[in-house]
Short mmCIF file of C-alpha atoms in Angstrom, two decimals:
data_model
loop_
_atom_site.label_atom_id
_atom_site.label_comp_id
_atom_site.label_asym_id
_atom_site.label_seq_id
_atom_site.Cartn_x
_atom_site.Cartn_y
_atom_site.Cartn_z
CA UNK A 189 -28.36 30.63 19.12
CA UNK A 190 -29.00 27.90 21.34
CA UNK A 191 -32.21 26.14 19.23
CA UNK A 192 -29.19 26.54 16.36
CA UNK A 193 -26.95 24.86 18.35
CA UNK A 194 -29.76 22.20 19.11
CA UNK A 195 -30.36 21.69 15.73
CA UNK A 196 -27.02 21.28 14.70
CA UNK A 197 -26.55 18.45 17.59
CA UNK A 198 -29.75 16.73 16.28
CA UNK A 199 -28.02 16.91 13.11
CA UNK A 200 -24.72 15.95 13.50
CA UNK A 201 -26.58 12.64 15.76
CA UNK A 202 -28.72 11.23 12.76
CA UNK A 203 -25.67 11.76 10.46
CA UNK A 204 -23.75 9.58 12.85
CA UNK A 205 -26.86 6.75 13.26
CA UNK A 206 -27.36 6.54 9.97
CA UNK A 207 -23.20 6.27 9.27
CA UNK A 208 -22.61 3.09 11.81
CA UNK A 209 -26.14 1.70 10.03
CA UNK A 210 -24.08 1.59 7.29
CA UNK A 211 -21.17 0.46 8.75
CA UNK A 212 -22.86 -2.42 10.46
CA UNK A 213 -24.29 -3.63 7.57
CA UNK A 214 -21.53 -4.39 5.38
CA UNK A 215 -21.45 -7.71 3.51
CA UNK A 216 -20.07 -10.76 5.02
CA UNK A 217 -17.19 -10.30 1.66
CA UNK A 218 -16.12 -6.86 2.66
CA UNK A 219 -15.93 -7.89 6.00
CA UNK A 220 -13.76 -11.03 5.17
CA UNK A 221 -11.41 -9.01 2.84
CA UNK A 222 -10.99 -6.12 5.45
CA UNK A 223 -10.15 -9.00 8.07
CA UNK A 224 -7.40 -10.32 5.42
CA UNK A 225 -6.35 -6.63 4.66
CA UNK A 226 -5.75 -6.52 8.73
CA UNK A 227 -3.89 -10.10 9.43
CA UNK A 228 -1.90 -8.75 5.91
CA UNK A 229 -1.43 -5.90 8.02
CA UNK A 230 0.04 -7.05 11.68
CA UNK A 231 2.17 -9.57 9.85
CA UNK A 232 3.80 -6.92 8.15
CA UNK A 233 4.16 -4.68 11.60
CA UNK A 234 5.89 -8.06 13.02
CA UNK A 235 8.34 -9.20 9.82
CA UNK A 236 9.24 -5.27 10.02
CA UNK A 237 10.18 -5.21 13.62
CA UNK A 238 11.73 -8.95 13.99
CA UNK A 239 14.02 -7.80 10.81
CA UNK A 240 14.44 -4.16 10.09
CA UNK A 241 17.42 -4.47 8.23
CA UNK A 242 15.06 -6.16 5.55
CA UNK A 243 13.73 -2.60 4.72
CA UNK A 244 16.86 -1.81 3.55
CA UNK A 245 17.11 -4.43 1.28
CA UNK A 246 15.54 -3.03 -1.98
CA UNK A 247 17.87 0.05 -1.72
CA UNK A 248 20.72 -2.61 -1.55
CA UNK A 249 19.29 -4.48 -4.25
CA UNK A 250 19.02 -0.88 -6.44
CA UNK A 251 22.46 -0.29 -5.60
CA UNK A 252 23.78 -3.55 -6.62
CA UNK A 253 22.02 -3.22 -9.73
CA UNK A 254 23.01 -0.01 -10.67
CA UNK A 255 27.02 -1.22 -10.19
CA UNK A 256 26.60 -4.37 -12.25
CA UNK A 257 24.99 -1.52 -14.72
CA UNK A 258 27.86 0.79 -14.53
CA UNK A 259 30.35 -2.17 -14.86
CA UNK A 260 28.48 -3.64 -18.01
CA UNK A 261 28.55 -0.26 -19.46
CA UNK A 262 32.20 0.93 -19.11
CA UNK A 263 32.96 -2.93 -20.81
CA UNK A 264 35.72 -5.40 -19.77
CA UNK A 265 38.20 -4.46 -21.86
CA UNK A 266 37.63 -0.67 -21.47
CA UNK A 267 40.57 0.94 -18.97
CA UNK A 268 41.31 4.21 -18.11
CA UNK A 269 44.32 4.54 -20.00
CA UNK A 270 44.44 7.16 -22.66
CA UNK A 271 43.74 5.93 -26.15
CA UNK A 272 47.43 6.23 -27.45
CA UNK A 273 48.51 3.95 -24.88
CA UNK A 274 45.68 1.76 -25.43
CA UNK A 275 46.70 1.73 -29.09
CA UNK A 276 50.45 0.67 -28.22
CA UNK A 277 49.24 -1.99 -25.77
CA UNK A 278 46.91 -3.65 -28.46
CA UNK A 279 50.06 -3.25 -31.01
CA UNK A 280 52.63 -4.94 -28.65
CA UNK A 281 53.46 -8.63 -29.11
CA UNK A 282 52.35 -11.13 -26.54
CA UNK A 283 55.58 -12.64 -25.05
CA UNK A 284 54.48 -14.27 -21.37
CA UNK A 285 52.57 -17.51 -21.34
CA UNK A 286 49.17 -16.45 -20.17
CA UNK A 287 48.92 -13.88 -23.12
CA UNK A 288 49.40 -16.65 -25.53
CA UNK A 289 46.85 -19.01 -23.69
CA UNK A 290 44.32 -16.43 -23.60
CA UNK A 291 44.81 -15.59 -27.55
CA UNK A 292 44.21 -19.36 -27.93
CA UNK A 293 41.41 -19.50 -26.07
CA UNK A 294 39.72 -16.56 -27.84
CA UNK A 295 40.26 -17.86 -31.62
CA UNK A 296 37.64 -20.75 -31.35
CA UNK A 297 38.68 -22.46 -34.52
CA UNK A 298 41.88 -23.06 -33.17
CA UNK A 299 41.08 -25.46 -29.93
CA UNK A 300 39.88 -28.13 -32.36
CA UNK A 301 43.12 -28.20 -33.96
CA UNK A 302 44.43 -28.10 -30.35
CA UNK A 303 42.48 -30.69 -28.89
CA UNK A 304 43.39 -32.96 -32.07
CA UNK A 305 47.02 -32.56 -31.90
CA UNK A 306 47.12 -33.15 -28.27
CA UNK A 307 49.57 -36.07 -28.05
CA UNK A 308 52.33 -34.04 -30.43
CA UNK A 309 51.94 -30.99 -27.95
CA UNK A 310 52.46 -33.00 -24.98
CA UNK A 311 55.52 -34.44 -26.66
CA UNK A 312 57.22 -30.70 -27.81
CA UNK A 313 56.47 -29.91 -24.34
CA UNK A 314 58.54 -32.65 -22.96
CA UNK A 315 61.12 -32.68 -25.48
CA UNK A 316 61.83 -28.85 -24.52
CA UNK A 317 61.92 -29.46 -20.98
CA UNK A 318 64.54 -32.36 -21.66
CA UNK A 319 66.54 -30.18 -23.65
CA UNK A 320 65.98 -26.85 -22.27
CA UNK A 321 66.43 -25.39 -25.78
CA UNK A 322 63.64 -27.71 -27.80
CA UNK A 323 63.89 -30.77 -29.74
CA UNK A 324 66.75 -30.88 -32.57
CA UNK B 186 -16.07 -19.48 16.82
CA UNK B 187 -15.34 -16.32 15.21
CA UNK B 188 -12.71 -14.94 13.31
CA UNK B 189 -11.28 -12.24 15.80
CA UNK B 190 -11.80 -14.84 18.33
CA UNK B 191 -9.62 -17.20 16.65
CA UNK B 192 -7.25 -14.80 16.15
CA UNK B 193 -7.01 -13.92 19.90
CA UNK B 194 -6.45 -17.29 20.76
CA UNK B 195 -3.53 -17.73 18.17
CA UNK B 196 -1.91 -14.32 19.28
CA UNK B 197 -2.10 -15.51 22.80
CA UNK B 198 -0.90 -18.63 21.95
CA UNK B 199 2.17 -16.99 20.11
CA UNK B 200 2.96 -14.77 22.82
CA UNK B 201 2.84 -17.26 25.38
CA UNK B 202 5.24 -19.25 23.01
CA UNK B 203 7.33 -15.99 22.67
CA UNK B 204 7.86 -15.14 26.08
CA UNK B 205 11.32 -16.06 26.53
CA UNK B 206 12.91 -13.15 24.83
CA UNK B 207 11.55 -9.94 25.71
CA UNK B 208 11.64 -8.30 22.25
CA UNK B 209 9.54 -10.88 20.49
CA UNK B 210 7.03 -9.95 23.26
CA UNK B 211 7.38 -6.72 22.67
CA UNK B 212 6.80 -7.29 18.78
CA UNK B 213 3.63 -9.47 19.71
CA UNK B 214 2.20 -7.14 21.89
CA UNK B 215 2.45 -4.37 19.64
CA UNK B 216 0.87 -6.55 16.81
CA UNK B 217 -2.34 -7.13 18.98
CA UNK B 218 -2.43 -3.29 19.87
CA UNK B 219 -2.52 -2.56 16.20
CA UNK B 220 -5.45 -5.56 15.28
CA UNK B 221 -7.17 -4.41 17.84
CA UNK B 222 -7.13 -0.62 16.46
CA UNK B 223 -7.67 -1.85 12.83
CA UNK B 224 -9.86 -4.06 13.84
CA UNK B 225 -11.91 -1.04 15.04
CA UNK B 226 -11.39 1.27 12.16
CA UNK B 227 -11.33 -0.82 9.25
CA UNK B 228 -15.25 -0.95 8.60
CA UNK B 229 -15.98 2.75 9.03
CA UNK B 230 -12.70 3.47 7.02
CA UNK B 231 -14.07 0.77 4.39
CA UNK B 232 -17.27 3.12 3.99
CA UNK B 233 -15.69 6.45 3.82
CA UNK B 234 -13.46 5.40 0.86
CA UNK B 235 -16.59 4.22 -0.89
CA UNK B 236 -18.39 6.98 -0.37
CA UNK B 237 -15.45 9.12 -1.31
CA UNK B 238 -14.69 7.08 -4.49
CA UNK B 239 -18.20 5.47 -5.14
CA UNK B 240 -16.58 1.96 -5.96
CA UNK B 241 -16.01 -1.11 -3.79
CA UNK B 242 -12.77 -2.34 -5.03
CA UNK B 243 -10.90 0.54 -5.23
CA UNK B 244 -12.41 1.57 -1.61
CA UNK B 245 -11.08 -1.85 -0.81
CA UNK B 246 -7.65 -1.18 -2.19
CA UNK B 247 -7.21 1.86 -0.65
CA UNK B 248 -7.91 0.41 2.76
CA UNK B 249 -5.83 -2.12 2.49
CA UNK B 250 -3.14 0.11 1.11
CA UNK B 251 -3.19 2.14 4.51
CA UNK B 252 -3.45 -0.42 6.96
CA UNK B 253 0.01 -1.66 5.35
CA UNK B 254 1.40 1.98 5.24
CA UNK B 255 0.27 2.27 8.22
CA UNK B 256 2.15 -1.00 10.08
CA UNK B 257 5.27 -0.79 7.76
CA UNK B 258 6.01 2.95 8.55
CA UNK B 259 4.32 3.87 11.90
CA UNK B 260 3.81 0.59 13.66
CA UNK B 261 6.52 1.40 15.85
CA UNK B 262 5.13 4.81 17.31
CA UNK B 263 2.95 4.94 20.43
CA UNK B 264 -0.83 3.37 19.78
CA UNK B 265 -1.77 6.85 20.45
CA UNK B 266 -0.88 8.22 17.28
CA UNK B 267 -2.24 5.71 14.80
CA UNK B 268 -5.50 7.51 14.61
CA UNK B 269 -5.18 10.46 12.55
CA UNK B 270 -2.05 8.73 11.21
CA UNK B 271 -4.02 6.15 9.52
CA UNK B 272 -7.17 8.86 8.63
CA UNK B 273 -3.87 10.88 6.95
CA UNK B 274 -2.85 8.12 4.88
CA UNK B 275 -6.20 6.76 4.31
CA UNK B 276 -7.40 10.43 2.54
CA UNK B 277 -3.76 10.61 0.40
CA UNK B 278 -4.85 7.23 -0.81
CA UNK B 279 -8.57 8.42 -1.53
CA UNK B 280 -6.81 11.51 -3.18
CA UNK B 281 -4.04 9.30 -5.08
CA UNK B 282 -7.02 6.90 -6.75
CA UNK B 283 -9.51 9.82 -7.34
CA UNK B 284 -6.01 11.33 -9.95
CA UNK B 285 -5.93 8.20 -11.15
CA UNK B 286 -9.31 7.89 -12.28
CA UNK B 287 -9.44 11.31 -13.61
CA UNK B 288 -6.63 10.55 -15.54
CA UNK B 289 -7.81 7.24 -17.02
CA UNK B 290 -11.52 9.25 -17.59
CA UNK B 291 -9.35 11.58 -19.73
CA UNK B 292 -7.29 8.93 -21.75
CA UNK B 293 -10.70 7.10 -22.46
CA UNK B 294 -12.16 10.08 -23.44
CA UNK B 295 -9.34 10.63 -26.11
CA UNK B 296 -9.32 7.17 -27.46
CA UNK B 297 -11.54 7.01 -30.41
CA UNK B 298 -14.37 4.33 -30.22
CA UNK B 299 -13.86 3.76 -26.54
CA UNK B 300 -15.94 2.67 -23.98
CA UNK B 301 -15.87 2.58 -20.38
CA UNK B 302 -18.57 -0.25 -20.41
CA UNK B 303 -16.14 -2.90 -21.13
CA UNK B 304 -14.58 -1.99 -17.97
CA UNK B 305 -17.08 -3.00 -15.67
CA UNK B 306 -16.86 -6.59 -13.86
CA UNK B 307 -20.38 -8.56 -14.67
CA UNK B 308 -22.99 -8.34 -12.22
CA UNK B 309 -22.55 -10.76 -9.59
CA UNK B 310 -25.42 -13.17 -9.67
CA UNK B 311 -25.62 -13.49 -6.05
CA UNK B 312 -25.03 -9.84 -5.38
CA UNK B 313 -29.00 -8.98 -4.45
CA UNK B 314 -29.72 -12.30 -2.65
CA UNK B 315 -30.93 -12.32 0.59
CA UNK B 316 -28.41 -13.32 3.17
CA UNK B 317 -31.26 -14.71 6.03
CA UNK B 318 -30.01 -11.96 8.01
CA UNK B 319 -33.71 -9.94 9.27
CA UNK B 320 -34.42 -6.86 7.46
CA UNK B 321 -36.35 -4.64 9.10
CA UNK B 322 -37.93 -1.26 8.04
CA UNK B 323 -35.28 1.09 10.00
CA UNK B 324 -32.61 -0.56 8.28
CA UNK B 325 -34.28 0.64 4.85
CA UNK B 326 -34.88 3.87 6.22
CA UNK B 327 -31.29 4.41 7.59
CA UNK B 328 -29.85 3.32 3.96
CA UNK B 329 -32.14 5.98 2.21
CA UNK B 330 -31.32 8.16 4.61
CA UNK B 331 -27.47 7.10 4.24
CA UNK B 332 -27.76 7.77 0.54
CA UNK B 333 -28.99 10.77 0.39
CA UNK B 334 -26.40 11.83 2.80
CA UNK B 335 -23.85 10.17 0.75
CA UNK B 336 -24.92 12.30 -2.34
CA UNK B 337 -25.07 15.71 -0.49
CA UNK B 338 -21.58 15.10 0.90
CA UNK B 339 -20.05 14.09 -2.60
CA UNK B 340 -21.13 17.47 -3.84
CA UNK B 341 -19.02 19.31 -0.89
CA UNK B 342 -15.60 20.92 -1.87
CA UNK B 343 -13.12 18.13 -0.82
CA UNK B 344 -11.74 19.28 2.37
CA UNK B 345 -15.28 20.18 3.84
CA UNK B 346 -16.26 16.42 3.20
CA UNK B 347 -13.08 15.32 5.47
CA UNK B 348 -13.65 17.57 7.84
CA UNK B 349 -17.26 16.96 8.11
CA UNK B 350 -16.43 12.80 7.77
CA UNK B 351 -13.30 12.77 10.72
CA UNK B 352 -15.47 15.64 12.98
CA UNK B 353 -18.99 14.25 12.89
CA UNK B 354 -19.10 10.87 11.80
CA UNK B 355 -15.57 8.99 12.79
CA UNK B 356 -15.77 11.63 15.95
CA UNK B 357 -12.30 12.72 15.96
CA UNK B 358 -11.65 15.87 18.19
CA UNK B 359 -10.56 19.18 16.50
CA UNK B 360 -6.52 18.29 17.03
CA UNK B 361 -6.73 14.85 15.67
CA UNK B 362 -8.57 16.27 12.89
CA UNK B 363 -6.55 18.57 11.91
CA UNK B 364 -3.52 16.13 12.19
CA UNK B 365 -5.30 13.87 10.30
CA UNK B 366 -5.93 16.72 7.69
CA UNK B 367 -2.10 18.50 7.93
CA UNK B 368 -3.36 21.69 8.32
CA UNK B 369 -3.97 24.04 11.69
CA UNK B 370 -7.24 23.66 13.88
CA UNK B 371 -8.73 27.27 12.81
CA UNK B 372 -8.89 25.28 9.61
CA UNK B 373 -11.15 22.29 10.20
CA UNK B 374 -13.17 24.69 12.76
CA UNK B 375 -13.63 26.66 9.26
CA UNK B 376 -14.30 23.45 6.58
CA UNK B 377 -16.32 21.61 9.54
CA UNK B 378 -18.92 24.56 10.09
CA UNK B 379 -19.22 25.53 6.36
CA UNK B 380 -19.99 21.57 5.64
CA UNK B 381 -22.49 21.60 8.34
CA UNK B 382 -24.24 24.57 7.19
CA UNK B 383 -24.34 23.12 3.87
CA UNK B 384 -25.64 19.61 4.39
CA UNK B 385 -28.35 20.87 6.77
CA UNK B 386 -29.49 23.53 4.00
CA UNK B 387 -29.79 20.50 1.69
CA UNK B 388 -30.69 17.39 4.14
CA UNK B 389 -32.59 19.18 7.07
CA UNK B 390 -36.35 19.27 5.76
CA UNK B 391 -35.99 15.49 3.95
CA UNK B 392 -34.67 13.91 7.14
#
């Protein structure tokens, strides 16, 4: 048992000479790209520990994302109404101001004529202020 | 000068340059702890991913990989534990890129009119030059010797080569083995002695 033992000590010895041979005689590349790997390495241990909120960052940035996702899926003009009501709301005239702007602003052809006419809006506009019930 | 030198004397320029707040020295000095443990790792981990994957690059890769694994997500614990920490990572890598290339063998093989050839970089022209460095006849001998030990360990059952490569050759003890390794101690006491039987059936007379 103990010449086994031996043998398996005198074994287990050349294995490990004939490992750090190999070890010591890596190329001058390998050895150059393990020292990057390294520096790579430490600079990573030290941007880590000066910030650690920064590893949080890509689940902020996937959670961000996945809103703006959610948001571009469900639409702008989507709401959680039901669809009757929808249906009346669409139906409805537009009486205040803004709604009228905005349905001016969405028919494109129309701000040419808009733009060209500008002087005889800005007069109506005054006239009906003057008046308070319109020109004539 | 050389490159860890250089390196010293920019780390000890840093932390002298640091010193005023007592985290950023605490930052710096754990940085040095963990280049001076990779610094002392990094070549014998280089080799046991090539032998394990028989390819430079991707032995290169997978170093690299766990070194960064290794600062990233442990850098913080006690120097103590990087050891079999980074041997742990370091074999899940091996494991991840040996999948991998099965994988790829198989989608090659399915592809009709394929050829792994193409895949190969050329030979590098300066690959087999002398470097001026002195070559003497032990050297030789150790790298036949290193081969043939290389061979007889790829044809081990997986776990007997890391228990036989972390035991013997990287001369972790039986706990840090088996850490490195996730499983108990009876374990690598088992895969270690089976290896060794093995290898000295098939290296003992040759060496």
């Amino acid at each position: 048992m103990t010449n086994e033992n031996e043998q398996s000590g005198a074994f287990e010895q050349r294995a490990r000479e004939v490992f750090d041979a190999s070890v010591d005689g890596l190329d001058a590349r390998t050895r150059s790209k393990l020292n990057q790997a390294r520096h790579a390495a430490t600079a990573e241990l030290e941007r880590s520990r000066r910030s650690p909120w920064l590893s949080w960052a890509p689940a902020g940035a996937l959670a961000a994302a996945a809103l703006v996702a959610v948001m571009l899926w469900r639409g702008p003009g989507t709401s959680d109404a039901p669809p009757v009501q929808q249906a009346r709301v669409q139906q409805a005239p537009a009486t205040d101001a803004s709604g009228d702007a905005a349905e001016i602003l969405a028919a494109g052809d129309d701000l040419d004529l808009v733009s060209e006419d500008l002087e005889f809006y800005e007069f109506v506009a005054y006239a009906t202020d003057d008046s308070g019930n319109g020109v004539g | 000068m050389t490159p860890s030198g250089t390196l010293e004397m920019t780390l000890n320029l840093r932390l002298a340059d640091a010193a005023s707040t007592p985290r950023e020295e605490s930052v710096l000095q754990q940085s040095r702890a963990l280049d001076r443990f990779l610094a002392g790792v990094e070549r014998r981990a280089y080799r046991i991913a090539q032998m394990a994957l028989r390819n430079e690059d991707d032995a290169l890769d997978v170093v690299q990989g766990a070194m960064l694994r290794l600062a990233r997500n442990y850098g913080q614990r006690p120097s103590e534990e990087w050891q079999p920490l980074f041997y742990r990572i370091l074999y899940n890598g091996i494991r991840d890129a040996q999948r991998r290339r099965t994988v790829r063998s198989r989608i090659f093989a399915l592809w009709p009119g394929s050829s792994r050839d193409g895949d190969e970089e050329p030979n590098d022209p300066y690959e087999h030059v002398a470097d001026g460095a002195p070559e003497p006849s032990a050297r030789l001998m150790a790298a036949e010797a290193m081969e043939k030990l290389e061979s007889a360990l790829g044809q081990l059952p997986a776990r007997q080569q890391e228990a036989f490569t972390l035991r013997c050759l990287e001369g972790l003890d039986v706990a840090a083995t088996a850490a490195a390794m996730g499983c108990s101690e009876g374990s690598v006491k088992t895969h270690y002695f089976r290896a060794l039987q093995t290898l000295r059936a098939q290296l003992g007379e040759v060496w």
